[in-house]
Amino acid sequence: RYAKRLHKVVRRLVPTCDVRFLLSQSGSGRGAAVVTAVAHRLAAQRRRLDAALAPFLLPPSILQEVRDSMRAELEYGLKSETQAQATVKMLPTYVCGMPDGTEKGKFLALDLGGTNFRVLLVKIKSGRRRSVQMYNKIFAIPLEIMQGTGEELFDHIVQCIAEFLEYMGIKGARLPLGFTFSFPCRQTSIDKGTLVGWTKGFKATDCEGEDVVDMLREAIRRRNEFDLDIVAVVNDTVGTMMTCGYEDPNCEIGLIAGTGTNVCYMEDMKNIEIVEGNEGKMCINTEWGAFGDNGCIDHIRTKYDREVDEGSLNPGKQRYEKMTSGMYLGEIVRQILIDLTKQGLLFRGHISESLRKRGIFETKFLSQIESDRLALLQVRRILQQLGLDSTCEDSIIVKEVCAAVSTRAARLCGAGLAAVVEKKRQNRGVERLQITVGVDGTLYKLHPHFSRILQETVKELAPQCDVTFMLSEDGSGKGAALITAVAKRLHNVGQK
Ligand code: ADP
Ligand code: MG
C-alpha cells in the first residue's frame, strides 16, 4: 500500500498540481544509456557547429597578417610604379584643407551612393553664431534606374533636385553644390571625378570611365530649367572626416561602416607620388573595400563568403567589403544557416522557401538577434517572421552564427584601421599618436557589439595609437557642404 498512500498524500498537499506517477523500468541501466545518447548527439552537433564557425574565429596572428597586408596595399596604391595594379586604389581627393570655422553661406548637397538618395540645403554660419542648419528630402531610386542607363540615372537625379528646389522655394537661386558620390572616382581636381567602377547595388550602364560631374551637368542642361554651380565631388568618407573635423581638428581619418565599407585619411603630399607637390597634406580615399581582390585574403575567406560573392552583382570584386559591411553580413548568415540546415543541425533539417531567397536575411536582423536584451523567445519570433519555424535550440544556434559573422566583420575592419592609424603615426614620426576617427554608417551605429569590437581590435593591433572615435552626424550632407565651402574659400583666395 506504499504507492497508494504516497500518491494520496502528495495530492492532498498540492491539490493544484496534477501529478502522475510512472514506473521506471531499470532506470540505472536504460537511463544511463539515454543520457549518454543525448549527450552524444549534442556533442556531435556541437562539433559540427564549431567546425562550421571555426573559420570565422580569427586569431591575433591572422589579424596581424591582415593588418600588415593592408599596410602593404596602402603603400602600393600610393607609389606611381605600382599604383596602376594596386587593388586598394588610394584615390587623391584634392581636399587639402580642413574647415577653419570661417566658412559660411548656403549650399546644396547631393548624397548618392547609399541606401537613399538625398538632396540637401545646408546653411553654414561662421563666427560667434557658428552653426550648420540642414533641410533635406529623401528620394527613392528605383531598382530599374539603379541598374538602367547612366542617362536615366542622372535625369532621375536632376528630376529630384528640381522637386527639392520647388519644395524649398529656391528654384531661381544658383547655389554652389557639393556632390557626395560614394563610389570610387579618379579625380584630377576637386570638381572632376571619373567613375572607376560601380560598387554596392549600382550598375547603371555607360557611366564607368565617365566624369560624374559632366554627366550631372549634361543632365541639368537636358532639363534646361535651372543652373547649378557644381564645386566639388565628395566621397562619403571625406564628408564624414570633414564633419567631425569641423568639431575636432584632430580628426584626420573618416570611416564608413554602412551598406559598404571605406576609409579616407589625410596623407602627406610627399608620399602621394601620383600628385605633384610635396608640401602639406591631401585626403586620400583608400577605397579599401577592394582589399583582397588580388587574392591576398583568400586564405581567410570561407565557402560562405565565396557563395555570397558569386551571387553578387560584382563577383570577384570588393572582397573585404563583402566580409565586413551591411549589404553582405545578413547574406553570409543566410548561407551558413542553409548549410547547417542541410547538415540537419537546424530547423529539423527543413530549408524553408523563404530561407532560399537571396537578401531575405537583412543585416538589421543580426543587430536584433544579437541584442543582449532580447530573450530567445523574441529571437524565435524574428525567425518566425522569416518563415523559419525554430525551436529554442535553433534560436541559440542562429544567435551564435550571427555573432560569429558580425565579430569577424568588426575584427577585420579593426585590423584594416590599425594599419591606417599606424601609418599616420609613422608619418608623424612620433612614439605615441593621438588621433580622432570620424565614423558614419548604420552598421557601426546600430549593431550592439560591432563598434566595441572594432575599437578593441584597433587597440590590440596598434598599441602605440590612442584613437578616439567620433560619430559623424550626416557626413554626406554636412560634409559635402563644408568641403564645398572650403573649396569656394580657397578658390576665391586663388582668384584674388
Ligand atoms: P549607407 O551606407 O547606405 O549610406 P547606412 O549607413 O544607413 O547607409 O547603412 C545602411 C546599411 O546598414 C543597410 O544596407 C543595412 O545593411 C545596414 N543596416 C540597417 N539597419 C541596421 C541595423 N539595425 N543594424 C546593422 N546594420 C543595419
Ligand atoms: Mg551613408
XYZ file of C-alpha atoms and ligand atoms in Angstrom:
524
model
C 0.000 0.000 0.000
C 3.065 2.232 -0.027
C 2.452 3.673 -3.515
C -1.234 4.398 -2.969
C -0.513 6.241 0.276
C 2.274 8.263 -1.226
C 0.010 9.392 -4.118
C -2.776 10.348 -1.761
C -0.523 12.426 0.496
C 1.008 14.276 -2.427
C -2.408 15.067 -3.911
C -3.671 16.354 -0.614
C -0.609 18.532 -0.006
C -0.594 20.091 -3.507
C -4.172 19.958 -4.733
C -3.486 22.404 -7.557
C -0.939 20.083 -9.180
C -1.835 17.169 -11.338
C 0.894 14.636 -10.580
C 1.282 11.426 -12.500
C 3.477 8.600 -11.247
C 5.185 6.452 -13.833
C 7.077 3.276 -13.106
C 10.591 3.215 -14.436
C 11.977 0.074 -15.903
C 15.602 -0.359 -14.979
C 16.365 3.348 -14.736
C 20.020 2.992 -13.893
C 20.812 0.990 -16.993
C 18.489 2.390 -19.637
C 18.610 5.860 -18.141
C 22.336 5.993 -18.328
C 22.152 4.909 -21.962
C 19.567 7.580 -22.824
C 21.603 10.292 -21.112
C 24.677 9.131 -22.981
C 22.859 9.057 -26.320
C 21.517 12.602 -25.892
C 24.890 13.905 -24.739
C 26.499 12.153 -27.671
C 24.092 13.714 -30.158
C 24.590 17.172 -28.634
C 28.358 16.754 -28.655
C 28.337 15.685 -32.295
C 26.097 18.640 -33.142
C 28.362 20.985 -31.249
C 31.423 19.640 -33.063
C 29.824 20.187 -36.460
C 28.626 23.637 -35.488
C 32.070 24.547 -34.171
C 33.628 23.230 -37.358
C 31.330 25.392 -39.478
C 32.072 28.504 -37.449
C 35.775 27.893 -36.801
C 36.945 29.745 -39.940
C 35.227 32.869 -38.572
C 37.391 32.951 -35.453
C 40.417 34.943 -36.491
C 43.277 34.510 -34.018
C 45.538 37.522 -33.284
C 48.293 36.206 -35.551
C 45.944 36.183 -38.569
C 44.654 39.640 -37.729
C 48.227 40.934 -37.572
C 48.761 39.458 -41.015
C 45.642 41.208 -42.301
C 46.868 44.492 -40.817
C 50.269 44.055 -42.472
C 48.787 43.150 -45.885
C 46.524 46.162 -45.668
C 49.552 48.324 -44.903
C 51.410 46.919 -47.924
C 48.392 47.561 -50.172
C 48.130 51.161 -48.944
C 51.757 51.686 -49.994
C 51.264 50.076 -53.434
C 48.371 52.418 -54.113
C 50.462 55.495 -53.297
C 53.526 54.625 -55.403
C 53.417 55.565 -59.088
C 55.159 52.346 -60.105
C 52.619 50.013 -58.504
C 49.567 52.282 -58.458
C 48.073 51.038 -61.737
C 47.905 47.434 -60.499
C 47.013 48.237 -56.899
C 43.763 46.804 -55.576
C 43.418 49.415 -52.828
C 43.331 52.375 -55.161
C 44.293 55.237 -52.818
C 42.467 57.895 -54.811
C 43.569 61.519 -54.299
C 40.557 63.710 -53.455
C 42.071 67.171 -53.894
C 40.698 68.029 -50.481
C 43.703 69.656 -48.828
C 42.314 71.898 -46.131
C 40.125 71.289 -43.152
C 37.356 73.735 -42.279
C 38.598 76.590 -40.090
C 35.250 77.920 -38.886
C 35.172 80.903 -41.277
C 33.044 79.022 -43.798
C 29.582 80.446 -44.381
C 26.760 80.595 -46.868
C 24.032 78.451 -48.408
C 24.917 75.261 -50.231
C 23.189 72.433 -51.957
C 24.403 68.892 -51.401
C 23.506 65.646 -53.120
C 24.068 62.304 -51.463
C 24.186 59.360 -53.834
C 25.686 56.009 -53.052
C 23.877 54.720 -50.038
C 20.512 53.247 -49.348
C 18.801 56.540 -50.034
C 19.349 59.381 -52.430
C 19.021 62.761 -50.760
C 19.060 66.394 -51.744
C 20.003 68.869 -49.030
C 20.099 72.582 -48.419
C 22.822 73.427 -45.902
C 23.186 76.830 -44.245
C 26.533 77.436 -42.573
C 27.112 80.363 -40.233
C 30.537 81.425 -39.065
C 31.925 83.413 -36.149
C 30.146 83.545 -32.830
C 26.889 82.260 -34.274
C 28.714 79.341 -35.833
C 26.221 76.660 -36.765
C 25.067 74.356 -39.519
C 21.401 74.075 -40.443
C 20.161 71.441 -42.832
C 16.988 70.707 -44.730
C 16.783 67.520 -46.704
C 14.454 65.360 -48.705
C 14.908 61.664 -49.340
C 14.111 60.222 -52.750
C 13.914 56.602 -53.710
C 15.998 55.346 -56.579
C 14.035 52.522 -58.130
C 15.980 49.371 -58.909
C 15.357 49.727 -62.649
C 17.057 53.131 -62.540
C 19.985 51.936 -60.390
C 20.586 49.268 -62.966
C 19.332 51.090 -66.084
C 21.288 53.520 -68.268
C 23.508 56.315 -66.964
C 21.359 58.946 -68.696
C 18.242 57.682 -66.969
C 20.012 57.703 -63.619
C 21.241 61.274 -63.953
C 17.921 62.504 -65.405
C 16.257 60.999 -62.357
C 18.723 62.785 -60.048
C 18.041 66.124 -61.728
C 14.299 65.477 -61.503
C 14.723 65.019 -57.735
C 16.777 68.233 -57.468
C 14.025 70.092 -59.336
C 11.385 68.781 -56.927
C 13.536 69.766 -53.950
C 14.185 73.321 -55.237
C 10.454 73.702 -55.854
C 9.639 72.330 -52.392
C 12.112 74.712 -50.706
C 11.001 77.627 -52.901
C 14.526 78.370 -54.177
C 14.190 77.491 -57.825
C 15.904 80.635 -59.146
C 18.955 80.569 -56.851
C 22.222 79.387 -58.415
C 23.727 77.815 -55.314
C 27.133 76.140 -55.056
C 26.697 72.383 -54.956
C 28.695 69.580 -53.382
C 28.021 66.159 -54.848
C 28.574 63.298 -52.432
C 29.119 60.396 -54.759
C 30.190 57.380 -52.737
C 31.823 55.234 -55.382
C 35.476 55.041 -56.388
C 36.341 58.056 -58.544
C 39.642 59.019 -60.069
C 39.920 62.757 -59.530
C 42.202 65.308 -61.165
C 40.697 68.248 -59.294
C 38.067 68.742 -56.656
C 35.285 69.089 -59.253
C 36.264 66.302 -61.622
C 35.777 62.626 -60.896
C 35.835 59.696 -63.290
C 33.912 56.679 -62.029
C 36.300 53.750 -61.701
C 33.548 51.179 -61.241
C 30.200 50.787 -59.521
C 30.007 49.037 -56.150
C 27.184 48.149 -53.725
C 23.852 47.801 -55.560
C 24.528 50.101 -58.517
C 25.057 49.001 -62.076
C 23.895 51.782 -64.454
C 25.397 51.452 -67.925
C 27.687 53.947 -69.707
C 28.998 55.537 -66.505
C 32.255 53.737 -65.784
C 35.155 55.755 -67.164
C 32.968 58.884 -67.398
C 33.197 62.094 -65.390
C 30.260 62.143 -62.977
C 30.245 65.945 -62.802
C 29.973 66.151 -66.602
C 27.144 63.634 -66.517
C 25.325 65.709 -63.903
C 25.930 68.969 -65.828
C 24.630 67.400 -69.041
C 21.502 66.134 -67.309
C 20.907 69.643 -65.917
C 21.390 71.037 -69.437
C 18.974 68.466 -70.923
C 16.305 69.548 -68.490
C 17.064 73.209 -69.194
C 15.178 74.514 -66.178
C 17.828 75.705 -63.710
C 21.552 76.052 -63.368
C 23.845 74.940 -60.553
C 27.454 75.684 -59.696
C 28.978 72.230 -59.115
C 32.018 72.877 -56.923
C 33.057 69.522 -55.501
C 32.672 65.769 -55.901
C 32.928 64.274 -52.450
C 33.290 60.734 -51.214
C 31.162 59.992 -48.136
C 34.264 59.064 -46.125
C 35.715 62.508 -46.822
C 32.441 64.189 -45.896
C 32.435 62.237 -42.642
C 36.018 63.214 -41.818
C 35.228 66.869 -42.597
C 32.089 66.946 -40.470
C 33.987 65.602 -37.478
C 36.992 67.784 -38.332
C 34.739 70.827 -38.019
C 34.328 69.973 -34.314
C 37.678 68.303 -33.619
C 40.770 69.404 -35.599
C 42.486 66.152 -34.621
C 40.121 64.212 -36.857
C 42.178 63.143 -39.865
C 40.503 59.847 -40.714
C 36.993 59.082 -41.964
C 35.452 55.603 -41.689
C 32.215 54.242 -43.128
C 30.631 51.017 -41.941
C 27.187 51.017 -43.553
C 25.999 49.457 -46.779
C 29.647 49.301 -47.812
C 32.922 49.974 -46.043
C 35.613 52.532 -46.799
C 38.221 54.786 -45.217
C 39.891 58.080 -46.064
C 42.702 59.883 -44.265
C 44.997 62.894 -44.570
C 48.245 61.782 -46.198
C 51.476 63.781 -46.552
C 51.782 65.130 -50.092
C 55.334 63.856 -50.316
C 54.019 60.277 -50.016
C 51.455 60.695 -52.792
C 53.608 60.053 -55.820
C 50.897 60.434 -58.427
C 50.087 64.023 -57.380
C 52.654 66.731 -57.898
C 53.958 68.770 -55.000
C 55.491 67.820 -51.688
C 54.038 70.410 -49.344
C 51.159 69.876 -46.979
C 48.610 67.087 -46.964
C 45.828 65.760 -49.102
C 42.955 63.496 -48.226
C 43.232 60.054 -49.801
C 40.123 57.979 -50.416
C 41.551 54.497 -49.927
C 38.609 52.516 -51.412
C 39.744 49.742 -49.109
C 36.588 47.697 -49.802
C 38.537 46.237 -52.742
C 41.255 44.941 -50.396
C 41.792 41.266 -51.177
C 40.695 41.437 -54.820
C 44.211 40.210 -55.727
C 43.665 37.120 -53.601
C 45.710 38.247 -50.589
C 42.977 37.389 -48.077
C 41.597 34.339 -49.883
C 43.038 32.050 -47.207
C 40.650 33.521 -44.645
C 37.585 33.596 -46.902
C 35.117 30.791 -46.214
C 32.955 28.861 -48.646
C 30.079 31.053 -47.460
C 31.970 34.194 -48.494
C 32.544 32.684 -51.915
C 28.850 31.873 -52.281
C 27.875 35.425 -51.323
C 30.412 36.780 -53.799
C 29.206 34.566 -56.623
C 25.611 35.654 -56.068
C 26.523 39.367 -56.011
C 26.349 41.992 -58.755
C 30.148 42.243 -58.929
C 31.692 38.792 -58.440
C 35.365 38.767 -57.502
C 35.306 42.450 -56.547
C 35.189 44.200 -53.157
C 36.157 41.054 -51.258
C 36.969 42.818 -47.976
C 33.751 44.830 -48.207
C 31.782 41.628 -48.683
C 33.136 40.269 -45.387
C 32.617 43.449 -43.390
C 29.648 45.535 -44.459
C 25.891 45.811 -44.053
C 24.979 44.837 -47.564
C 26.503 41.371 -47.087
C 26.587 40.245 -43.422
C 22.994 39.047 -43.416
C 23.602 37.161 -46.628
C 26.637 35.394 -45.119
C 24.462 34.353 -42.165
C 21.828 33.037 -44.570
C 24.415 30.908 -46.377
C 25.591 29.404 -43.081
C 22.020 28.700 -41.950
C 21.299 26.880 -45.214
C 24.427 24.776 -44.773
C 23.674 23.945 -41.131
C 20.103 23.019 -42.054
C 21.393 20.724 -44.801
C 23.584 19.076 -42.175
C 20.480 18.547 -40.079
C 21.673 20.876 -37.340
C 18.895 23.437 -37.674
C 15.166 23.741 -38.323
C 14.812 19.942 -38.174
C 16.695 19.734 -41.447
C 13.999 21.594 -43.331
C 15.031 24.550 -45.534
C 12.027 26.857 -45.763
C 11.032 28.575 -49.021
C 11.916 31.961 -47.599
C 15.387 30.904 -46.436
C 16.150 30.175 -50.074
C 15.549 33.802 -51.057
C 18.660 35.906 -51.512
C 18.679 39.016 -49.326
C 15.863 37.794 -47.047
C 18.132 37.812 -44.006
C 18.919 41.501 -43.558
C 21.845 42.785 -41.533
C 19.441 44.597 -39.200
C 18.301 41.141 -38.009
C 21.846 40.494 -36.782
C 21.531 43.599 -34.603
C 18.162 42.492 -33.273
C 19.148 38.887 -32.645
C 22.470 39.764 -31.010
C 20.957 42.431 -28.793
C 21.584 41.295 -25.233
C 18.178 42.416 -24.101
C 16.456 40.078 -26.483
C 15.362 36.841 -24.927
C 15.431 33.708 -27.017
C 11.678 33.786 -27.369
C 11.977 37.042 -29.242
C 14.723 35.633 -31.419
C 12.277 32.882 -32.292
C 9.666 35.485 -33.155
C 12.094 37.214 -35.552
C 12.849 33.884 -37.169
C 9.156 33.138 -37.394
C 8.629 36.366 -39.349
C 11.154 34.961 -41.802
C 9.055 31.851 -42.136
C 11.545 29.848 -40.074
C 9.890 27.584 -37.588
C 12.538 27.286 -34.906
C 12.976 25.543 -31.609
C 14.687 27.126 -28.666
C 17.885 25.277 -29.565
C 17.673 26.633 -33.123
C 17.491 30.181 -31.778
C 20.626 29.665 -29.714
C 22.478 28.404 -32.779
C 21.235 31.250 -35.011
C 22.378 33.761 -32.419
C 25.809 32.124 -32.366
C 26.036 32.251 -36.149
C 25.135 35.954 -36.209
C 27.742 36.706 -33.550
C 30.455 34.814 -35.446
C 29.765 36.773 -38.632
C 29.499 40.234 -37.063
C 32.508 39.691 -34.788
C 34.670 38.675 -37.697
C 33.476 41.751 -39.613
C 34.350 44.097 -36.750
C 37.754 42.483 -36.204
C 38.674 42.589 -39.887
C 37.615 46.207 -40.067
C 39.659 46.927 -36.931
C 42.728 45.249 -38.439
C 42.431 47.483 -41.513
C 42.020 50.587 -39.396
C 45.029 49.617 -37.288
C 47.123 49.711 -40.490
C 45.902 53.232 -41.255
C 46.483 54.721 -37.775
C 49.883 53.072 -37.538
C 50.819 54.587 -40.903
C 49.739 58.008 -39.629
C 51.909 57.524 -36.528
C 54.953 56.664 -38.609
C 54.272 59.608 -40.969
C 54.405 61.937 -37.999
C 57.419 60.165 -36.542
C 56.038 60.097 -33.010
C 56.268 57.497 -30.267
C 52.552 57.842 -29.476
C 49.832 59.167 -31.736
C 46.612 60.797 -30.611
C 44.111 60.774 -33.412
C 40.377 61.007 -33.984
C 38.450 58.897 -36.471
C 35.130 60.260 -37.732
C 32.689 57.399 -38.262
C 29.399 57.037 -40.071
C 27.273 54.080 -41.082
C 24.290 52.257 -39.673
C 26.185 49.027 -39.031
C 28.612 50.890 -36.762
C 25.894 52.950 -35.117
C 23.177 50.371 -34.534
C 24.810 46.980 -34.137
C 25.050 46.168 -30.403
C 28.708 44.992 -30.474
C 30.333 45.971 -33.795
C 31.773 49.327 -32.662
C 33.155 47.982 -29.378
C 34.869 45.011 -31.003
C 36.279 47.218 -33.748
C 37.723 49.623 -31.182
C 39.202 46.807 -29.091
C 40.846 45.337 -32.182
C 42.446 48.666 -33.129
C 43.815 48.984 -29.605
C 45.218 45.456 -29.782
C 46.823 45.858 -33.190
C 48.025 49.466 -32.962
C 49.055 49.745 -29.314
C 51.043 52.955 -29.831
C 48.000 54.878 -31.046
C 45.320 56.461 -28.883
C 42.322 56.509 -31.162
C 39.176 58.475 -30.372
C 36.084 57.525 -32.314
C 33.659 60.310 -33.113
C 30.225 59.674 -34.566
C 29.516 61.813 -37.559
C 26.176 63.445 -37.914
C 25.302 63.223 -41.537
C 28.757 63.444 -43.077
C 27.421 63.025 -46.579
C 25.293 66.150 -46.325
C 27.027 68.479 -43.907
C 30.486 67.293 -45.006
C 29.779 67.907 -48.679
C 28.627 71.443 -47.855
C 31.725 72.101 -45.719
C 34.037 70.833 -48.464
C 32.195 72.995 -50.985
C 32.568 75.974 -48.654
C 36.295 75.354 -48.114
C 36.824 74.856 -51.870
C 34.947 78.114 -52.576
C 37.022 79.948 -49.976
C 40.312 78.619 -51.364
C 39.153 79.291 -54.945
C 38.277 82.893 -54.074
C 41.659 83.342 -52.380
C 43.277 81.936 -55.545
C 41.405 84.388 -57.784
C 42.363 87.370 -55.640
P 24.721 53.958 -46.473
O 25.952 53.229 -46.117
O 23.949 53.255 -47.489
O 24.919 55.410 -46.706
P 23.750 53.458 -43.858
O 24.980 53.874 -43.195
O 22.461 53.877 -43.272
O 23.680 53.942 -45.318
O 23.797 51.880 -43.948
C 22.705 51.175 -44.427
C 23.008 49.715 -44.256
O 23.096 49.395 -42.883
C 21.953 48.837 -44.825
O 22.361 48.416 -46.090
C 21.885 47.657 -43.888
O 22.669 46.623 -44.420
C 22.555 48.110 -42.646
N 21.633 48.219 -41.519
C 20.392 48.746 -41.486
N 19.859 48.661 -40.252
C 20.792 48.058 -39.481
C 20.853 47.686 -38.103
N 19.829 47.902 -37.262
N 21.975 47.089 -37.667
C 23.006 46.856 -38.500
N 23.008 47.178 -39.791
C 21.918 47.778 -40.281
Mg 25.945 56.882 -45.948
